[in-house]
């Protein structure tokens, strides 16, 4: 017997999350200095200038523990979202909040329901708790929402053991999204004792009439938990700040599980400042909308299939050549994201870059295709 034998089976069976390749790593390997990364849905415009401007002052006292209650960030978030501070749980990225939720509800006797092609982390946090993931087949390729969450199929998987349902809206890596009427009807029919997690990591990018305003539903659905992040449109992925909004009672539970200092001082200050940077957020939204449109037109013109996206990325079908194209793009200094680990080996997920980055991408793809 070794100490590894004593480790929990569900932990030994976990597959580590495979992140996008870091730019520095590729540049080191190729001996180049102008690589671009379109692999992790980061903001290509950088971070909010308002956030950057508070970092120096926030770093003055990093010998002190951060504010464990994230007072100022929660206060401003509460104002912005129209909710009470006691409904907000701060995480070290929203992935941390997903983990808090799983640990609050899931054990070996429990099940969590999620969709095929849903964000990888739901399955990971479920398995880490020893619970079973029940995976509903996604909508068909030729349906209204190709590869999207099939809410009916998800409802069909609810059992006596279900404790959590994970929904990504929009989802990563598919970019698919759910309309307000459909999602609302779904949640209405979920038994009250099951937690419904709606992950809105790309919320600020979405500009669609039928997209839900879930903050309005929190009072009616005490089992609803909405998660959001500062990693995407606010450009603070490196500082790790995300949050959930829920009933105060659920928030109280998560705060018992939460590590007291999971939000660091720089992240909390930068997130607080970024919230007021409407100019940067609007710029990012517009730049993304035009980049996404440009990408869709480029692939349309070549008859290359992609999944229509509401996020800041496009998942494109390259068929059998997808890994070859991934490698060839890498050799030319462009990092995109294979999604074979999602069971989508024919696809590559490409984050929306700036206009010059997209031109560089098109130029290389023109040579390759
Ligand atoms: C990027 C992403 C997140 C955010 O992760 P952080 O931990 O906040 O950086 C959460 N959910 C989905 C679906 C994502 O794509």
Tab-separated table of C-alpha atoms and ligand atoms in Angstrom:
chain	number	residue	atom	x	y	z
A	1	UNK	CA	0.000	0.000	0.000
A	2	UNK	CA	1.268	3.428	-0.889
A	3	UNK	CA	-0.172	6.752	0.105
A	4	UNK	CA	-1.575	7.058	-3.428
A	5	UNK	CA	-3.668	3.936	-2.791
A	6	UNK	CA	-5.317	5.789	0.051
A	7	UNK	CA	-6.445	8.644	-2.201
A	8	UNK	CA	-10.117	8.798	-3.146
A	9	UNK	CA	-10.992	6.856	-6.286
A	10	UNK	CA	-12.981	9.751	-7.748
A	11	UNK	CA	-9.928	11.990	-7.403
A	12	UNK	CA	-7.607	9.475	-9.060
A	13	UNK	CA	-10.063	9.185	-11.929
A	14	UNK	CA	-10.206	12.941	-12.538
A	15	UNK	CA	-8.681	14.234	-15.760
A	16	UNK	CA	-6.793	17.457	-15.103
A	17	UNK	CA	-8.280	20.498	-16.854
A	18	UNK	CA	-6.259	21.221	-20.002
A	19	UNK	CA	-5.869	24.969	-20.385
A	20	UNK	CA	-5.004	26.851	-23.568
A	21	UNK	CA	-1.286	26.847	-24.331
A	22	UNK	CA	0.385	29.902	-22.762
A	23	UNK	CA	1.836	32.439	-25.240
A	24	UNK	CA	5.257	32.432	-23.514
A	25	UNK	CA	5.502	28.661	-23.895
A	26	UNK	CA	4.847	28.739	-27.641
A	27	UNK	CA	7.197	31.683	-28.183
A	28	UNK	CA	9.924	29.823	-26.273
A	29	UNK	CA	9.377	26.708	-28.386
A	30	UNK	CA	9.340	28.545	-31.723
A	31	UNK	CA	11.889	31.231	-30.823
A	32	UNK	CA	9.417	33.931	-31.897
A	33	UNK	CA	7.981	36.923	-30.083
A	34	UNK	CA	4.717	37.758	-31.830
A	35	UNK	CA	2.501	34.769	-31.123
A	36	UNK	CA	-1.206	35.397	-30.643
A	37	UNK	CA	-3.499	33.474	-28.348
A	38	UNK	CA	-7.098	32.916	-29.389
A	39	UNK	CA	-7.487	29.946	-27.078
A	40	UNK	CA	-8.952	30.944	-23.721
A	41	UNK	CA	-11.677	33.487	-24.483
A	42	UNK	CA	-9.656	36.259	-22.880
A	43	UNK	CA	-10.336	39.896	-23.746
A	44	UNK	CA	-8.073	40.801	-26.700
A	45	UNK	CA	-8.315	44.498	-25.734
A	46	UNK	CA	-6.527	43.751	-22.460
A	47	UNK	CA	-8.010	44.729	-19.121
A	48	UNK	CA	-10.142	47.647	-18.061
A	49	UNK	CA	-7.873	50.735	-17.750
A	50	UNK	CA	-9.769	51.731	-14.602
A	51	UNK	CA	-8.912	48.348	-13.100
A	52	UNK	CA	-5.256	48.728	-14.052
A	53	UNK	CA	-5.092	52.170	-12.503
A	54	UNK	CA	-5.982	50.926	-9.018
A	55	UNK	CA	-3.466	48.074	-8.966
A	56	UNK	CA	-0.513	50.103	-7.791
A	57	UNK	CA	-2.324	51.469	-4.795
A	58	UNK	CA	-3.869	48.092	-4.047
A	59	UNK	CA	-0.428	46.497	-4.031
A	60	UNK	CA	0.877	48.898	-1.377
A	61	UNK	CA	-0.206	46.615	1.436
A	62	UNK	CA	-0.010	43.107	0.123
A	63	UNK	CA	1.519	42.040	3.432
A	64	UNK	CA	-2.019	42.314	4.793
A	65	UNK	CA	-4.688	39.687	4.243
A	66	UNK	CA	-7.399	40.799	1.835
A	67	UNK	CA	-10.851	41.796	3.039
A	68	UNK	CA	-12.396	38.372	3.646
A	69	UNK	CA	-15.850	39.836	3.142
A	70	UNK	CA	-15.020	41.715	-0.061
A	71	UNK	CA	-17.080	44.589	1.312
A	72	UNK	CA	-16.516	47.212	-1.393
A	73	UNK	CA	-16.801	44.851	-4.322
A	74	UNK	CA	-20.021	43.312	-3.035
A	75	UNK	CA	-21.465	46.728	-2.269
A	76	UNK	CA	-20.874	47.948	-5.828
A	77	UNK	CA	-21.998	44.662	-7.371
A	78	UNK	CA	-25.169	44.813	-5.312
A	79	UNK	CA	-25.924	48.321	-6.580
A	80	UNK	CA	-25.214	47.362	-10.172
A	81	UNK	CA	-27.237	44.164	-10.134
A	82	UNK	CA	-30.078	45.395	-7.946
A	83	UNK	CA	-29.529	42.713	-5.323
A	84	UNK	CA	-28.515	42.716	-1.676
A	85	UNK	CA	-24.861	42.231	-0.695
A	86	UNK	CA	-25.859	39.190	1.327
A	87	UNK	CA	-26.851	37.459	-1.915
A	88	UNK	CA	-23.335	37.669	-3.401
A	89	UNK	CA	-20.616	35.048	-2.922
A	90	UNK	CA	-17.141	35.948	-4.162
A	91	UNK	CA	-14.949	33.255	-5.697
A	92	UNK	CA	-11.359	32.863	-6.851
A	93	UNK	CA	-12.749	32.958	-10.360
A	94	UNK	CA	-16.265	31.683	-10.924
A	95	UNK	CA	-14.803	28.169	-11.141
A	96	UNK	CA	-14.200	28.471	-7.409
A	97	UNK	CA	-17.893	29.268	-6.890
A	98	UNK	CA	-18.886	26.246	-8.993
A	99	UNK	CA	-16.729	24.156	-6.663
A	100	UNK	CA	-18.350	25.702	-3.564
A	101	UNK	CA	-21.767	24.842	-4.957
A	102	UNK	CA	-20.754	21.258	-5.694
A	103	UNK	CA	-19.265	20.811	-2.230
A	104	UNK	CA	-22.397	22.225	-0.617
A	105	UNK	CA	-24.734	19.744	-2.314
A	106	UNK	CA	-22.952	16.719	-3.731
A	107	UNK	CA	-21.693	13.533	-2.155
A	108	UNK	CA	-21.363	9.929	-3.308
A	109	UNK	CA	-25.133	9.380	-3.186
A	110	UNK	CA	-25.970	12.417	-5.318
A	111	UNK	CA	-26.332	13.212	-9.004
A	112	UNK	CA	-25.756	16.399	-10.957
A	113	UNK	CA	-27.474	16.960	-14.304
A	114	UNK	CA	-25.688	18.726	-17.162
A	115	UNK	CA	-25.634	18.779	-20.941
A	116	UNK	CA	-23.313	17.031	-23.326
A	117	UNK	CA	-20.711	19.604	-24.481
A	118	UNK	CA	-21.319	21.704	-21.351
A	119	UNK	CA	-18.415	23.542	-19.700
A	120	UNK	CA	-15.908	20.930	-18.503
A	121	UNK	CA	-15.682	22.223	-14.937
A	122	UNK	CA	-19.223	21.028	-14.032
A	123	UNK	CA	-18.201	17.430	-14.532
A	124	UNK	CA	-14.934	17.937	-12.678
A	125	UNK	CA	-16.410	19.478	-9.530
A	126	UNK	CA	-19.156	16.836	-9.535
A	127	UNK	CA	-16.681	13.975	-9.772
A	128	UNK	CA	-14.380	15.494	-7.167
A	129	UNK	CA	-17.272	15.227	-4.689
A	130	UNK	CA	-17.782	11.575	-5.572
A	131	UNK	CA	-21.174	12.328	-7.151
A	132	UNK	CA	-22.386	11.125	-10.553
A	133	UNK	CA	-22.763	13.375	-13.567
A	134	UNK	CA	-25.916	12.683	-15.582
A	135	UNK	CA	-25.293	13.963	-19.072
A	136	UNK	CA	-28.187	14.838	-21.366
A	137	UNK	CA	-27.563	14.487	-25.110
A	138	UNK	CA	-27.236	17.939	-26.704
A	139	UNK	CA	-29.575	19.293	-29.382
A	140	UNK	CA	-28.929	17.773	-32.798
A	141	UNK	CA	-26.576	19.279	-35.330
A	142	UNK	CA	-29.487	20.162	-37.620
A	143	UNK	CA	-31.703	21.599	-34.861
A	144	UNK	CA	-32.515	25.223	-34.055
A	145	UNK	CA	-29.655	25.277	-31.536
A	146	UNK	CA	-27.004	22.884	-32.863
A	147	UNK	CA	-24.975	21.297	-30.030
A	148	UNK	CA	-26.915	23.424	-27.511
A	149	UNK	CA	-28.418	22.338	-24.192
A	150	UNK	CA	-31.592	20.276	-24.667
A	151	UNK	CA	-33.637	21.372	-21.648
A	152	UNK	CA	-36.237	18.670	-22.181
A	153	UNK	CA	-33.588	15.968	-22.185
A	154	UNK	CA	-32.047	17.518	-19.072
A	155	UNK	CA	-35.418	17.557	-17.288
A	156	UNK	CA	-35.770	13.892	-18.208
A	157	UNK	CA	-32.625	13.058	-16.207
A	158	UNK	CA	-33.880	14.525	-12.943
A	159	UNK	CA	-34.205	11.765	-10.345
A	160	UNK	CA	-34.570	11.363	-6.582
A	161	UNK	CA	-30.807	11.696	-6.371
A	162	UNK	CA	-30.480	14.950	-8.325
A	163	UNK	CA	-29.130	17.774	-6.180
A	164	UNK	CA	-27.687	20.205	-8.734
A	165	UNK	CA	-28.361	21.119	-12.375
A	166	UNK	CA	-25.636	22.986	-14.228
A	167	UNK	CA	-26.615	25.203	-17.171
A	168	UNK	CA	-24.206	27.405	-19.116
A	169	UNK	CA	-25.832	30.358	-20.844
A	170	UNK	CA	-24.135	30.918	-23.193
A	171	UNK	CA	-22.258	27.653	-23.071
A	172	UNK	CA	-18.541	27.221	-23.639
A	173	UNK	CA	-17.275	25.602	-25.912
A	174	UNK	CA	-20.396	25.712	-28.098
A	175	UNK	CA	-21.434	29.381	-27.750
A	176	UNK	CA	-25.058	28.232	-27.744
A	177	UNK	CA	-27.598	30.024	-25.578
A	178	UNK	CA	-31.057	29.574	-24.083
A	179	UNK	CA	-34.002	31.912	-24.471
A	180	UNK	CA	-35.634	33.463	-21.415
A	181	UNK	CA	-39.006	31.783	-21.948
A	182	UNK	CA	-37.502	28.298	-22.305
A	183	UNK	CA	-35.136	28.645	-19.351
A	184	UNK	CA	-37.806	30.137	-17.116
A	185	UNK	CA	-40.249	27.338	-17.918
A	186	UNK	CA	-37.516	24.789	-17.215
A	187	UNK	CA	-36.625	26.240	-13.804
A	188	UNK	CA	-40.304	26.486	-12.885
A	189	UNK	CA	-40.598	22.737	-13.324
A	190	UNK	CA	-37.481	21.781	-11.370
A	191	UNK	CA	-38.380	20.548	-7.859
A	192	UNK	CA	-37.639	23.241	-5.254
A	193	UNK	CA	-35.006	21.182	-3.438
A	194	UNK	CA	-32.672	20.988	-6.474
A	195	UNK	CA	-30.134	23.764	-7.008
A	196	UNK	CA	-30.197	25.238	-10.519
A	197	UNK	CA	-26.897	26.864	-11.477
A	198	UNK	CA	-26.999	29.252	-14.430
A	199	UNK	CA	-23.434	30.080	-15.445
A	200	UNK	CA	-23.336	33.458	-17.190
A	201	UNK	CA	-19.594	33.875	-17.721
A	202	UNK	CA	-20.248	35.604	-21.064
A	203	UNK	CA	-23.271	37.616	-19.872
A	204	UNK	CA	-21.837	41.044	-20.722
A	205	UNK	CA	-21.123	40.009	-24.333
A	206	UNK	CA	-24.642	38.835	-25.062
A	207	UNK	CA	-26.806	41.226	-27.029
A	208	UNK	CA	-29.952	39.272	-27.837
A	209	UNK	CA	-33.591	40.222	-27.209
A	210	UNK	CA	-34.623	36.862	-25.847
A	211	UNK	CA	-31.670	36.461	-23.472
A	212	UNK	CA	-32.900	36.185	-19.869
A	213	UNK	CA	-32.463	38.719	-17.085
A	214	UNK	CA	-31.974	36.086	-14.391
A	215	UNK	CA	-31.536	38.651	-11.593
A	216	UNK	CA	-35.293	39.208	-11.904
A	217	UNK	CA	-35.972	35.561	-11.126
A	218	UNK	CA	-34.024	35.175	-7.898
A	219	UNK	CA	-36.888	36.049	-5.604
A	220	UNK	CA	-39.242	33.623	-7.302
A	221	UNK	CA	-36.737	30.780	-7.444
A	222	UNK	CA	-34.926	30.331	-4.111
A	223	UNK	CA	-33.060	27.383	-5.674
A	224	UNK	CA	-31.522	29.518	-8.463
A	225	UNK	CA	-27.801	30.383	-8.416
A	226	UNK	CA	-26.381	32.676	-11.104
A	227	UNK	CA	-22.608	32.785	-11.576
A	228	UNK	CA	-20.604	35.458	-13.405
A	229	UNK	CA	-16.951	36.393	-13.742
A	230	UNK	CA	-14.429	39.190	-14.163
A	231	UNK	CA	-12.284	36.921	-16.351
A	232	UNK	CA	-14.007	37.555	-19.648
A	233	UNK	CA	-15.240	40.996	-20.723
A	234	UNK	CA	-13.539	42.827	-17.836
A	235	UNK	CA	-10.221	41.296	-18.849
A	236	UNK	CA	-9.135	40.191	-15.377
A	237	UNK	CA	-8.642	36.451	-15.925
A	238	UNK	CA	-5.199	36.588	-14.294
A	239	UNK	CA	-6.542	38.049	-11.051
A	240	UNK	CA	-9.170	35.354	-10.483
A	241	UNK	CA	-12.434	36.982	-9.425
A	242	UNK	CA	-15.899	35.580	-10.009
A	243	UNK	CA	-19.127	35.529	-8.034
A	244	UNK	CA	-22.544	34.036	-7.615
A	245	UNK	CA	-25.861	35.663	-6.852
A	246	UNK	CA	-28.475	33.607	-5.027
A	247	UNK	CA	-30.814	33.735	-2.050
A	248	UNK	CA	-29.140	35.007	1.148
A	249	UNK	CA	-29.620	31.538	2.661
A	250	UNK	CA	-27.663	29.791	-0.100
A	251	UNK	CA	-25.049	32.537	0.007
A	252	UNK	CA	-24.654	31.902	3.735
A	253	UNK	CA	-23.985	28.213	3.021
A	254	UNK	CA	-21.379	28.957	0.358
A	255	UNK	CA	-19.648	31.352	2.702
A	256	UNK	CA	-19.228	28.556	5.227
A	257	UNK	CA	-17.516	26.322	2.655
A	258	UNK	CA	-15.516	29.170	1.136
A	259	UNK	CA	-11.884	29.671	2.098
A	260	UNK	CA	-11.811	32.977	3.983
A	261	UNK	CA	-9.326	34.732	1.690
A	262	UNK	CA	-10.267	33.273	-1.695
A	263	UNK	CA	-10.495	36.754	-3.213
A	264	UNK	CA	-7.071	38.435	-3.307
A	265	UNK	CA	-6.535	42.146	-2.616
A	266	UNK	CA	-5.480	43.061	-6.151
A	267	UNK	CA	-8.349	41.132	-7.707
A	268	UNK	CA	-10.970	42.625	-5.391
A	269	UNK	CA	-9.775	46.187	-6.024
A	270	UNK	CA	-9.458	45.723	-9.779
A	271	UNK	CA	-12.868	44.071	-10.075
A	272	UNK	CA	-14.460	46.903	-8.091
A	273	UNK	CA	-12.917	49.466	-10.450
A	274	UNK	CA	-13.707	47.468	-13.597
A	275	UNK	CA	-17.392	47.476	-12.711
A	276	UNK	CA	-17.476	51.223	-13.258
A	277	UNK	CA	-15.591	51.106	-16.537
A	278	UNK	CA	-18.606	51.307	-18.832
A	279	UNK	CA	-16.504	52.726	-21.650
A	280	UNK	CA	-14.155	49.737	-21.688
A	281	UNK	CA	-16.979	47.224	-21.425
A	282	UNK	CA	-18.837	48.869	-24.309
A	283	UNK	CA	-15.663	48.989	-26.433
A	284	UNK	CA	-15.081	45.313	-25.727
A	285	UNK	CA	-18.645	44.403	-26.585
A	286	UNK	CA	-18.527	46.298	-29.889
A	287	UNK	CA	-15.113	44.962	-30.839
A	288	UNK	CA	-16.312	41.439	-30.100
A	289	UNK	CA	-19.543	41.855	-32.056
A	290	UNK	CA	-17.704	43.047	-35.138
A	291	UNK	CA	-14.968	40.408	-34.786
A	292	UNK	CA	-17.512	37.635	-34.404
A	293	UNK	CA	-19.402	38.856	-37.437
A	294	UNK	CA	-16.185	39.042	-39.444
A	295	UNK	CA	-15.295	35.463	-38.467
A	296	UNK	CA	-18.734	34.133	-39.314
A	297	UNK	CA	-18.623	35.834	-42.715
A	298	UNK	CA	-15.142	34.507	-43.394
A	299	UNK	CA	-16.125	30.913	-42.673
A	300	UNK	CA	-19.499	31.303	-44.434
A	301	UNK	CA	-17.714	32.472	-47.578
A	302	UNK	CA	-15.720	29.244	-47.571
A	303	UNK	CA	-18.606	26.965	-46.713
A	304	UNK	CA	-16.968	25.993	-43.412
A	305	UNK	CA	-19.416	24.993	-40.693
A	306	UNK	CA	-19.353	26.641	-37.274
A	307	UNK	CA	-21.682	26.762	-34.293
A	308	UNK	CA	-23.476	30.140	-34.117
A	309	UNK	CA	-22.103	31.818	-30.984
A	310	UNK	CA	-23.404	34.337	-28.450
A	311	UNK	CA	-20.007	34.529	-26.721
A	312	UNK	CA	-16.540	35.826	-27.567
A	313	UNK	CA	-15.450	32.727	-29.470
A	314	UNK	CA	-16.473	30.656	-32.457
A	315	UNK	CA	-16.279	26.866	-32.559
A	316	UNK	CA	-15.484	25.821	-36.100
A	317	UNK	CA	-15.706	22.416	-37.780
A	318	UNK	CA	-12.504	21.409	-39.597
A	319	UNK	CA	-13.443	17.738	-39.748
A	320	UNK	CA	-10.642	15.188	-39.797
A	321	UNK	CA	-8.003	17.862	-40.310
A	322	UNK	CA	-8.754	19.785	-37.120
A	323	UNK	CA	-5.697	18.619	-35.140
A	324	UNK	CA	-3.476	19.094	-38.148
A	325	UNK	CA	-4.771	22.641	-38.561
A	326	UNK	CA	-4.299	23.237	-34.836
A	327	UNK	CA	-0.640	22.171	-35.140
A	328	UNK	CA	-0.052	24.193	-38.285
A	329	UNK	CA	-1.574	27.286	-36.699
A	330	UNK	CA	0.706	26.758	-33.690
A	331	UNK	CA	3.764	26.535	-35.938
A	332	UNK	CA	2.747	29.903	-37.360
A	333	UNK	CA	2.326	31.451	-33.923
A	334	UNK	CA	-1.442	31.221	-33.515
A	335	UNK	CA	-2.864	29.351	-30.533
A	336	UNK	CA	-6.457	28.128	-30.765
A	337	UNK	CA	-8.205	25.485	-28.678
A	338	UNK	CA	-8.840	21.870	-29.604
A	339	UNK	CA	-12.054	20.568	-28.039
A	340	UNK	CA	-11.520	16.832	-28.440
A	341	UNK	CA	-11.745	16.541	-24.648
A	342	UNK	CA	-15.386	17.625	-25.056
A	343	UNK	CA	-16.026	14.893	-27.595
A	344	UNK	CA	-15.822	17.463	-30.387
A	345	UNK	CA	-12.656	16.308	-32.099
A	346	UNK	CA	-13.727	17.786	-35.458
A	347	UNK	CA	-13.870	21.294	-34.026
A	348	UNK	CA	-11.493	24.029	-32.945
A	349	UNK	CA	-12.627	26.802	-30.634
A	350	UNK	CA	-11.277	30.176	-31.721
A	351	UNK	CA	-11.581	33.213	-29.455
A	352	UNK	CA	-12.553	36.461	-31.146
A	353	UNK	CA	-9.381	38.518	-31.563
A	354	UNK	CA	-8.758	42.126	-32.497
A	355	UNK	CA	-9.099	43.020	-36.177
A	356	UNK	CA	-5.323	42.681	-36.845
A	357	UNK	CA	-5.248	39.336	-35.020
A	358	UNK	CA	-8.158	38.085	-37.095
A	359	UNK	CA	-6.470	39.234	-40.311
A	360	UNK	CA	-3.384	37.258	-39.261
A	361	UNK	CA	-5.586	34.228	-38.580
A	362	UNK	CA	-7.326	34.495	-41.965
A	363	UNK	CA	-4.034	34.840	-43.793
A	364	UNK	CA	-2.628	31.683	-42.228
A	365	UNK	CA	-5.889	29.768	-42.714
A	366	UNK	CA	-5.952	30.783	-46.388
A	367	UNK	CA	-2.558	29.102	-46.817
A	368	UNK	CA	-3.616	26.006	-44.897
A	369	UNK	CA	-7.058	25.284	-46.299
B	1	LIG	C1	-14.455	31.137	-18.719
B	1	LIG	C2	-15.625	30.478	-18.092
B	1	LIG	C3	-15.857	30.599	-16.724
B	1	LIG	C4	-15.021	31.513	-15.886
B	1	LIG	O1	-14.007	30.978	-15.223
B	1	LIG	P1	-13.263	31.853	-14.128
B	1	LIG	O2	-12.944	30.857	-13.091
B	1	LIG	O3	-14.219	32.903	-13.623
B	1	LIG	O4	-12.075	32.450	-14.789
B	1	LIG	C5	-16.975	30.002	-16.167
B	1	LIG	N1	-17.834	29.334	-16.948
B	1	LIG	C6	-17.676	29.234	-18.256
B	1	LIG	C7	-18.698	28.538	-19.075
B	1	LIG	C8	-16.548	29.779	-18.864
B	1	LIG	O5	-16.360	29.652	-20.174
